[in-house]
PDB file of C-alpha atoms in Angstrom:
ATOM      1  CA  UNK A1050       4.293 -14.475  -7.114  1.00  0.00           C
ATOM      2  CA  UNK A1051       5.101 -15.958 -10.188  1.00  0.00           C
ATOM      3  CA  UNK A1052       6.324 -18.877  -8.646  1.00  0.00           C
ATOM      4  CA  UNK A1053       2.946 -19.508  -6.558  1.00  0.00           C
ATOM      5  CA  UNK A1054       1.238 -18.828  -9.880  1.00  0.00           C
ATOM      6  CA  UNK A1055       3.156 -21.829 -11.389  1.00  0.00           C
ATOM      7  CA  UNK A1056       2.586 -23.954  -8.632  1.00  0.00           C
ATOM      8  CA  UNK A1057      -1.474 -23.205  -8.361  1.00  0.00           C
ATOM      9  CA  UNK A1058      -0.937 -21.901  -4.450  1.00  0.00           C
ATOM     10  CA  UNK A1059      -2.264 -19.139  -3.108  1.00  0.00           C
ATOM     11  CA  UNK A1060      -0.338 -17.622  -0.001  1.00  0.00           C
ATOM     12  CA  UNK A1061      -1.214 -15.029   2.645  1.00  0.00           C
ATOM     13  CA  UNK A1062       1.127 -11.612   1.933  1.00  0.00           C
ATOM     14  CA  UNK A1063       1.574  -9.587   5.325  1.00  0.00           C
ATOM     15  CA  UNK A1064       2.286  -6.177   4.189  1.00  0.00           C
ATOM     16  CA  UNK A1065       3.903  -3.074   5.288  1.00  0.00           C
ATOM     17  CA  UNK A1066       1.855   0.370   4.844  1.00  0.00           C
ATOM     18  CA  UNK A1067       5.079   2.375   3.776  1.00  0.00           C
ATOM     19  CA  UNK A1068       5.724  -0.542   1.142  1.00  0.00           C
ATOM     20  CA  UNK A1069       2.117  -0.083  -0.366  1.00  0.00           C
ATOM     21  CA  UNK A1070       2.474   3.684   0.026  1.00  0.00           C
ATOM     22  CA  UNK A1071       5.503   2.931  -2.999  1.00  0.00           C
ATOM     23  CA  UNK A1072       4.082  -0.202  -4.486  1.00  0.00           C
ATOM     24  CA  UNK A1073       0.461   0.303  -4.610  1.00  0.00           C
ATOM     25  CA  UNK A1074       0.789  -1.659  -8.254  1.00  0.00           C
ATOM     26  CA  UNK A1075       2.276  -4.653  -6.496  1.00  0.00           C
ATOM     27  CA  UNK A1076      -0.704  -4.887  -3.908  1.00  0.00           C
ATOM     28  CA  UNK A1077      -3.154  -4.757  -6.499  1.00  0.00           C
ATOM     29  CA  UNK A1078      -0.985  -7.784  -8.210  1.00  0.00           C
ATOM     30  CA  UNK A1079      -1.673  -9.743  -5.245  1.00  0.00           C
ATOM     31  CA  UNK A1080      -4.907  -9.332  -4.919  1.00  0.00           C
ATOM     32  CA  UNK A1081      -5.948  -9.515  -8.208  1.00  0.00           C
ATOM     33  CA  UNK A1082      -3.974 -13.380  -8.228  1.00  0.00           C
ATOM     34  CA  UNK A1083      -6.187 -14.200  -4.869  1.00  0.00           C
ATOM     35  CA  UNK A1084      -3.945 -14.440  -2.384  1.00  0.00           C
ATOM     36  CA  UNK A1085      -4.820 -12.703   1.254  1.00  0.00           C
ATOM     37  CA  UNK A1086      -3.211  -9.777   2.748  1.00  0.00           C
ATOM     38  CA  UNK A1087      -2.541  -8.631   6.044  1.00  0.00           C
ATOM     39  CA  UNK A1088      -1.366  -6.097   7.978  1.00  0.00           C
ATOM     40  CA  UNK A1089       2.419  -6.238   8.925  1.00  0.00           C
ATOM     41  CA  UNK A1090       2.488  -2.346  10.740  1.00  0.00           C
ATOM     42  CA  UNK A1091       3.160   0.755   8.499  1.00  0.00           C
ATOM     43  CA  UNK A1092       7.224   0.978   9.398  1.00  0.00           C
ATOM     44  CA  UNK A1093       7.825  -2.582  10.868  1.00  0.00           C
ATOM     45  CA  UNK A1094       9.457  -0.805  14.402  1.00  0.00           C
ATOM     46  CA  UNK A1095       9.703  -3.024  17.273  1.00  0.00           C
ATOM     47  CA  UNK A1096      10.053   0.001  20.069  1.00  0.00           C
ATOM     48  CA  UNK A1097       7.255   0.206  21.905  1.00  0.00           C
ATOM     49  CA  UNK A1098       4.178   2.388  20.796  1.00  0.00           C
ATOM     50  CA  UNK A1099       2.283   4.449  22.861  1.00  0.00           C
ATOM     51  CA  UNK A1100      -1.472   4.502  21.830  1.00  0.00           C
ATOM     52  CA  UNK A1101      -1.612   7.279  18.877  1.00  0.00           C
ATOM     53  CA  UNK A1102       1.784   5.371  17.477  1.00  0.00           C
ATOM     54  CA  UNK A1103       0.142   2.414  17.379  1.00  0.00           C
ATOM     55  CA  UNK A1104      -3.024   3.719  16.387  1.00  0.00           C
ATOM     56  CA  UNK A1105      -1.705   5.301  13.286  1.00  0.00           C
ATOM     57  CA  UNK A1106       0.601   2.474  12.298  1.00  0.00           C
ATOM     58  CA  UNK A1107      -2.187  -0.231  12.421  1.00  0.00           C
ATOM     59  CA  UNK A1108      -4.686   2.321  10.817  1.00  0.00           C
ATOM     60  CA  UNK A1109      -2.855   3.532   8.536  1.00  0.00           C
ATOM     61  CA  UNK A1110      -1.898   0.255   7.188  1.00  0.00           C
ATOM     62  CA  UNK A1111      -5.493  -0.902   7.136  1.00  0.00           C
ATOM     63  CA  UNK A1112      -6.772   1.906   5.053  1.00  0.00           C
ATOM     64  CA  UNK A1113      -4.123   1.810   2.787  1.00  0.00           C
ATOM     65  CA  UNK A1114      -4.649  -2.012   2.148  1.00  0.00           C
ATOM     66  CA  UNK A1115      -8.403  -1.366   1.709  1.00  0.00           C
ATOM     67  CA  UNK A1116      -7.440   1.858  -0.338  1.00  0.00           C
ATOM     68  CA  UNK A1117      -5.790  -0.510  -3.205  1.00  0.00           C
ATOM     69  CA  UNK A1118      -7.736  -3.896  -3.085  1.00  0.00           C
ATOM     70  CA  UNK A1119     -11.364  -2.664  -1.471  1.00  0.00           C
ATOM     71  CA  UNK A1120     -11.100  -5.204   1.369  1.00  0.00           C
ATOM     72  CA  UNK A1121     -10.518  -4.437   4.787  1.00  0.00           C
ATOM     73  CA  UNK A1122      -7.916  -7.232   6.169  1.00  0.00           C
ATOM     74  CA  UNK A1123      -8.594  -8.817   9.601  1.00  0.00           C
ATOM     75  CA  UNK A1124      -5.300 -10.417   9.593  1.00  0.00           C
ATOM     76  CA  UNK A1125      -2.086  -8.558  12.054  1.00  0.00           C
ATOM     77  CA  UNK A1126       1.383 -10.415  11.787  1.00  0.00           C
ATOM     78  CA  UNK A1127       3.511  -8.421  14.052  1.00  0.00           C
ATOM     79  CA  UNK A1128       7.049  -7.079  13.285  1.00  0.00           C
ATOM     80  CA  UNK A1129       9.149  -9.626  14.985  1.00  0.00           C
ATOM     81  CA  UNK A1130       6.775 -11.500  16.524  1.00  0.00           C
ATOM     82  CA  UNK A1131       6.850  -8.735  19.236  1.00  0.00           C
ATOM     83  CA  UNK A1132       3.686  -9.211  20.992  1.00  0.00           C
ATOM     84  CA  UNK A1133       4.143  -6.449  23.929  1.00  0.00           C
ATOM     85  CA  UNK A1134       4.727  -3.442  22.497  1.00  0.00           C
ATOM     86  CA  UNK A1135       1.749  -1.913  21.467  1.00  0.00           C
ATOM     87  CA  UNK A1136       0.783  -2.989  18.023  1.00  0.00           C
ATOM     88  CA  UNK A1137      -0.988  -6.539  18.856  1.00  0.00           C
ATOM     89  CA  UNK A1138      -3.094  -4.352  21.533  1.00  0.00           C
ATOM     90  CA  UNK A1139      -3.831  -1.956  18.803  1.00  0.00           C
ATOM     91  CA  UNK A1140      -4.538  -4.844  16.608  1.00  0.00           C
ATOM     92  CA  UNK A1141      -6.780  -6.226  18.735  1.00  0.00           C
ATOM     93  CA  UNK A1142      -8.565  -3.503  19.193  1.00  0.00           C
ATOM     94  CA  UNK A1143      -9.490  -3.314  16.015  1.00  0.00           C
ATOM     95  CA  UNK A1144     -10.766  -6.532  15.839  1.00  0.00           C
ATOM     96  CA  UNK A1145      -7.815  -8.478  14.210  1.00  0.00           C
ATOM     97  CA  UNK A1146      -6.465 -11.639  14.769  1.00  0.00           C
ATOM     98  CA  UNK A1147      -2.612 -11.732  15.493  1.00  0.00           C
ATOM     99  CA  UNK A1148      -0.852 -14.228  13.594  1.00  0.00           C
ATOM    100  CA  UNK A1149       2.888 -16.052  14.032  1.00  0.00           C
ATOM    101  CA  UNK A1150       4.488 -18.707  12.603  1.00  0.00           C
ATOM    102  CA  UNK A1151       5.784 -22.121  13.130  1.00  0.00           C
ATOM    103  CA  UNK A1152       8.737 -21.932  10.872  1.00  0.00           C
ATOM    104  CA  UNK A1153      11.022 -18.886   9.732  1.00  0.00           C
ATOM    105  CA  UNK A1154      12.924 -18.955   6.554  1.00  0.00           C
ATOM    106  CA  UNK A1155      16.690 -19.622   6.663  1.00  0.00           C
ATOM    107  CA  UNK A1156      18.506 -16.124   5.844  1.00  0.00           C
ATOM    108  CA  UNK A1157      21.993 -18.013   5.043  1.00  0.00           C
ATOM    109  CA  UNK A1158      23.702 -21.374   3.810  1.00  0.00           C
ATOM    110  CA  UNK A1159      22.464 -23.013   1.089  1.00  0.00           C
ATOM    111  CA  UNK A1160      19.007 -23.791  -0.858  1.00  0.00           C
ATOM    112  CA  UNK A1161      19.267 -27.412   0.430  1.00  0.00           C
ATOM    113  CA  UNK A1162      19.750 -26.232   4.412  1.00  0.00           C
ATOM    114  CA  UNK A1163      16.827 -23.717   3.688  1.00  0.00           C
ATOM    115  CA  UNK A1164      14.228 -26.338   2.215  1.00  0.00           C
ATOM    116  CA  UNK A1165      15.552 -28.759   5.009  1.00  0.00           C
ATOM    117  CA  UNK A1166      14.573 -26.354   7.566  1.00  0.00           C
ATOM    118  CA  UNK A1167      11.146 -25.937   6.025  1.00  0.00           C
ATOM    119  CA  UNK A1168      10.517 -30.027   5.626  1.00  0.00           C
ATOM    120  CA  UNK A1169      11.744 -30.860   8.755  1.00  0.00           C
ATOM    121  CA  UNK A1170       9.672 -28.478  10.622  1.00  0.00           C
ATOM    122  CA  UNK A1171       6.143 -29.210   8.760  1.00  0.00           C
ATOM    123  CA  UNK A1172       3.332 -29.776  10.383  1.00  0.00           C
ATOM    124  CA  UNK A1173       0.080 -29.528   9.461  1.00  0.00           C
ATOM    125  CA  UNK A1174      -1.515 -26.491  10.729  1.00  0.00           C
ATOM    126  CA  UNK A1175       1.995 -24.626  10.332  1.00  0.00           C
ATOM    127  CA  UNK A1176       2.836 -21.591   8.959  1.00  0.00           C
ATOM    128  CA  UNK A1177       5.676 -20.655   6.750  1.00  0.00           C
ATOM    129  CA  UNK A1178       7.291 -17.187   7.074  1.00  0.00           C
ATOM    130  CA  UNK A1179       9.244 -16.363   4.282  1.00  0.00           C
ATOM    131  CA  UNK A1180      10.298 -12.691   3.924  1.00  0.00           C
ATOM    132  CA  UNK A1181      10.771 -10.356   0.933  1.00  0.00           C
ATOM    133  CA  UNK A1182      12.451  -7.567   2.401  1.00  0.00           C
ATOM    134  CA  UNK A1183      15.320  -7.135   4.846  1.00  0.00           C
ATOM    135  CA  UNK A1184      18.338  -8.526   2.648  1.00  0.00           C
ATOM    136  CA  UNK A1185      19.233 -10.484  -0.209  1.00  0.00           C
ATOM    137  CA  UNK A1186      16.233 -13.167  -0.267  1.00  0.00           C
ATOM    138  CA  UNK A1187      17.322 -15.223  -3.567  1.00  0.00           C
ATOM    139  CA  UNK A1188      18.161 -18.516  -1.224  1.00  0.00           C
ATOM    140  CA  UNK A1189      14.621 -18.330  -0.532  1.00  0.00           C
ATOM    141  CA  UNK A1190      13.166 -17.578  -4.102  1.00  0.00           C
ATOM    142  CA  UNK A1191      15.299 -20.300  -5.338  1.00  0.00           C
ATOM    143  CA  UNK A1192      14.069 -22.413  -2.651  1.00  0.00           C
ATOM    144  CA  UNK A1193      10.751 -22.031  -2.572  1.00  0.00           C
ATOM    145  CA  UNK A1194       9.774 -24.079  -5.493  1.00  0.00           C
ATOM    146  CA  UNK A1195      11.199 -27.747  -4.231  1.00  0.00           C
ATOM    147  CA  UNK A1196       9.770 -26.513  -0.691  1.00  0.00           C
ATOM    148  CA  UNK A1197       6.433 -26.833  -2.451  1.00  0.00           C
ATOM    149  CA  UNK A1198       6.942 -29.614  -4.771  1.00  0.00           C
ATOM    150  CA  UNK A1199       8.442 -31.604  -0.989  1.00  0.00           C
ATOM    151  CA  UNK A1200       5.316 -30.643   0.747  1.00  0.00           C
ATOM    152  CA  UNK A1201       2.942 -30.868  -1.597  1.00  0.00           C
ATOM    153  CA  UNK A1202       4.752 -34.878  -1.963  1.00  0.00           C
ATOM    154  CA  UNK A1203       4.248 -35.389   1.519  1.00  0.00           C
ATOM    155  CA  UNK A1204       0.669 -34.639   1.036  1.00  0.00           C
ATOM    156  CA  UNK A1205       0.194 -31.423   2.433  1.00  0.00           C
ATOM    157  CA  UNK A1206      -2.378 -28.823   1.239  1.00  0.00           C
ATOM    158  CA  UNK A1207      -1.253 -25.111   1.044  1.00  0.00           C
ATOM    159  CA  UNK A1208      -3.414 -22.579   1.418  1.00  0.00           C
ATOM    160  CA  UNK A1209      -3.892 -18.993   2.729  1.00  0.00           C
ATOM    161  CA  UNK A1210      -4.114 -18.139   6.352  1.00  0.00           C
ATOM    162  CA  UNK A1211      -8.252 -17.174   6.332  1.00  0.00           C
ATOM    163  CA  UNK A1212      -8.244 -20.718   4.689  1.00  0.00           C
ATOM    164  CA  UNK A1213      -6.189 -22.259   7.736  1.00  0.00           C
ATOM    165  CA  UNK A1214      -8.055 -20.767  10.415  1.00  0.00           C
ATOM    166  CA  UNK A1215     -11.547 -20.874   8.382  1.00  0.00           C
ATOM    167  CA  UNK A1216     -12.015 -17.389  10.183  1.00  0.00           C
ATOM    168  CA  UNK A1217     -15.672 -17.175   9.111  1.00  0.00           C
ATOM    169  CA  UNK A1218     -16.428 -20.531  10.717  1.00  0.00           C
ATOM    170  CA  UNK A1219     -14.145 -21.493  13.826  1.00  0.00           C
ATOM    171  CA  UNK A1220     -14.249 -20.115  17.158  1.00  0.00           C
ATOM    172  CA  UNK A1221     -11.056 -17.630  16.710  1.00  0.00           C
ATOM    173  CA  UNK A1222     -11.978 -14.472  17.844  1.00  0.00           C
ATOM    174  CA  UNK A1223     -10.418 -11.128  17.150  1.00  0.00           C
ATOM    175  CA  UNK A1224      -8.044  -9.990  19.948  1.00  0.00           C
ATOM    176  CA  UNK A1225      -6.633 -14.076  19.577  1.00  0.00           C
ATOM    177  CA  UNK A1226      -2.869 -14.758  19.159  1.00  0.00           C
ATOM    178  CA  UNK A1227      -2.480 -17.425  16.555  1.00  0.00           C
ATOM    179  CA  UNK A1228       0.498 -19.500  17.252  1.00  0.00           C
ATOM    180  CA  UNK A1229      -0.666 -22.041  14.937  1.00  0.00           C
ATOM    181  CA  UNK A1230       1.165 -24.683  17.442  1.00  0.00           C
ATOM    182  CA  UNK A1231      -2.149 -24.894  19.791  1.00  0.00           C
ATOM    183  CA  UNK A1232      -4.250 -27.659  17.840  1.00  0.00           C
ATOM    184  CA  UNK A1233      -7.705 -25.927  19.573  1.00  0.00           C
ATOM    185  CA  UNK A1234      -7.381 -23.479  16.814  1.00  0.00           C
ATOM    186  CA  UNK A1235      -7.837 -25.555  13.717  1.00  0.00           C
ATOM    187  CA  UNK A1236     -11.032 -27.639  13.364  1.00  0.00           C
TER     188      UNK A1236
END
């Protein structure tokens, strides 16, 4: 976050229930800087979940969000990208919009291959999934600064996902899945 904060960008944090549940503090820190929040499941599983499972890890995520920053999210990233198992039908459901990505962070090599991925991939409209749990993620954090100084060069603007997909004024509807690689969905 700091990071962002030095860089004046505001980015779209897809968060996990249980991880609230521990760090309510830290949720509060993102909202409080303005960035957007979404749902990411309560326990990130990929198995499949039978309707209460789902239920409960959508829901639960959701309330605990709106427990900590008084705003219900409308936002779903599923763990994975899984989009069969339960949770985006839950999701839906609930009147969210599933979101993906068009590029993932690099997870080894060095801080040159990872902001080389990012560049190289661009494109306007993308998304950039860069993780904070799962493993050491200091390539990224050291990355991520010339990643936006690069893009920000090339001209790009970076904003949050409501901001992308101008939810209040486009025709996405909840129950979508936002690949962000169909142009249809960004006027």
């Amino acid at each position: 976050m700091n990071i962002l904060q030095q860089h004046h960008i505001k980015a779209t944090f897809f968060v996990l229930g249980r991880n609230v549940a521990q760090y309510p503090h830290l949720l509060q820190q993102i909202a409080t800087a303005g960035h957007a929040i979404g749902n990411h499941s309560w326990s990130h599983g990929y198995q499949d979940h039978n309707f209460e499972l789902a239920l409960t890890e959508i829901q639960q995520t959701t309330d605990i969000v709106e427990q900590y920053t008084g705003h219900k999210t409308a936002l779903f990233r599923p763990p994975g990208g899984f989009l069969d198992n339960g949770l985006v039908a839950q999701a839906s459901a609930q009147k969210m919009v599933t979101v993906l990505w068009t590029i993932d962070d690099t997870y080894e090599g060095s801080v040159d291959l990872a902001v080389q991925n990012v560049i190289k991939n661009a494109t306007s409209g993308g998304i950039v999934l860069m993780h904070d749990g799962g493993g050491n993620r200091e390539l990224m954090i050291k990355a991520l600064p010339l990643v936006i100084s690069e893009l920000k060069r090339q001209g790009y603007q970076l904003v949050t996902i409501p901001h992308l997909l101008n939810l209040a004024e486009t025709h996405v509807r909840s129950g979508d899945v936002i690949d962000c690689k169909s142009p249809e969905h960004l006027n």
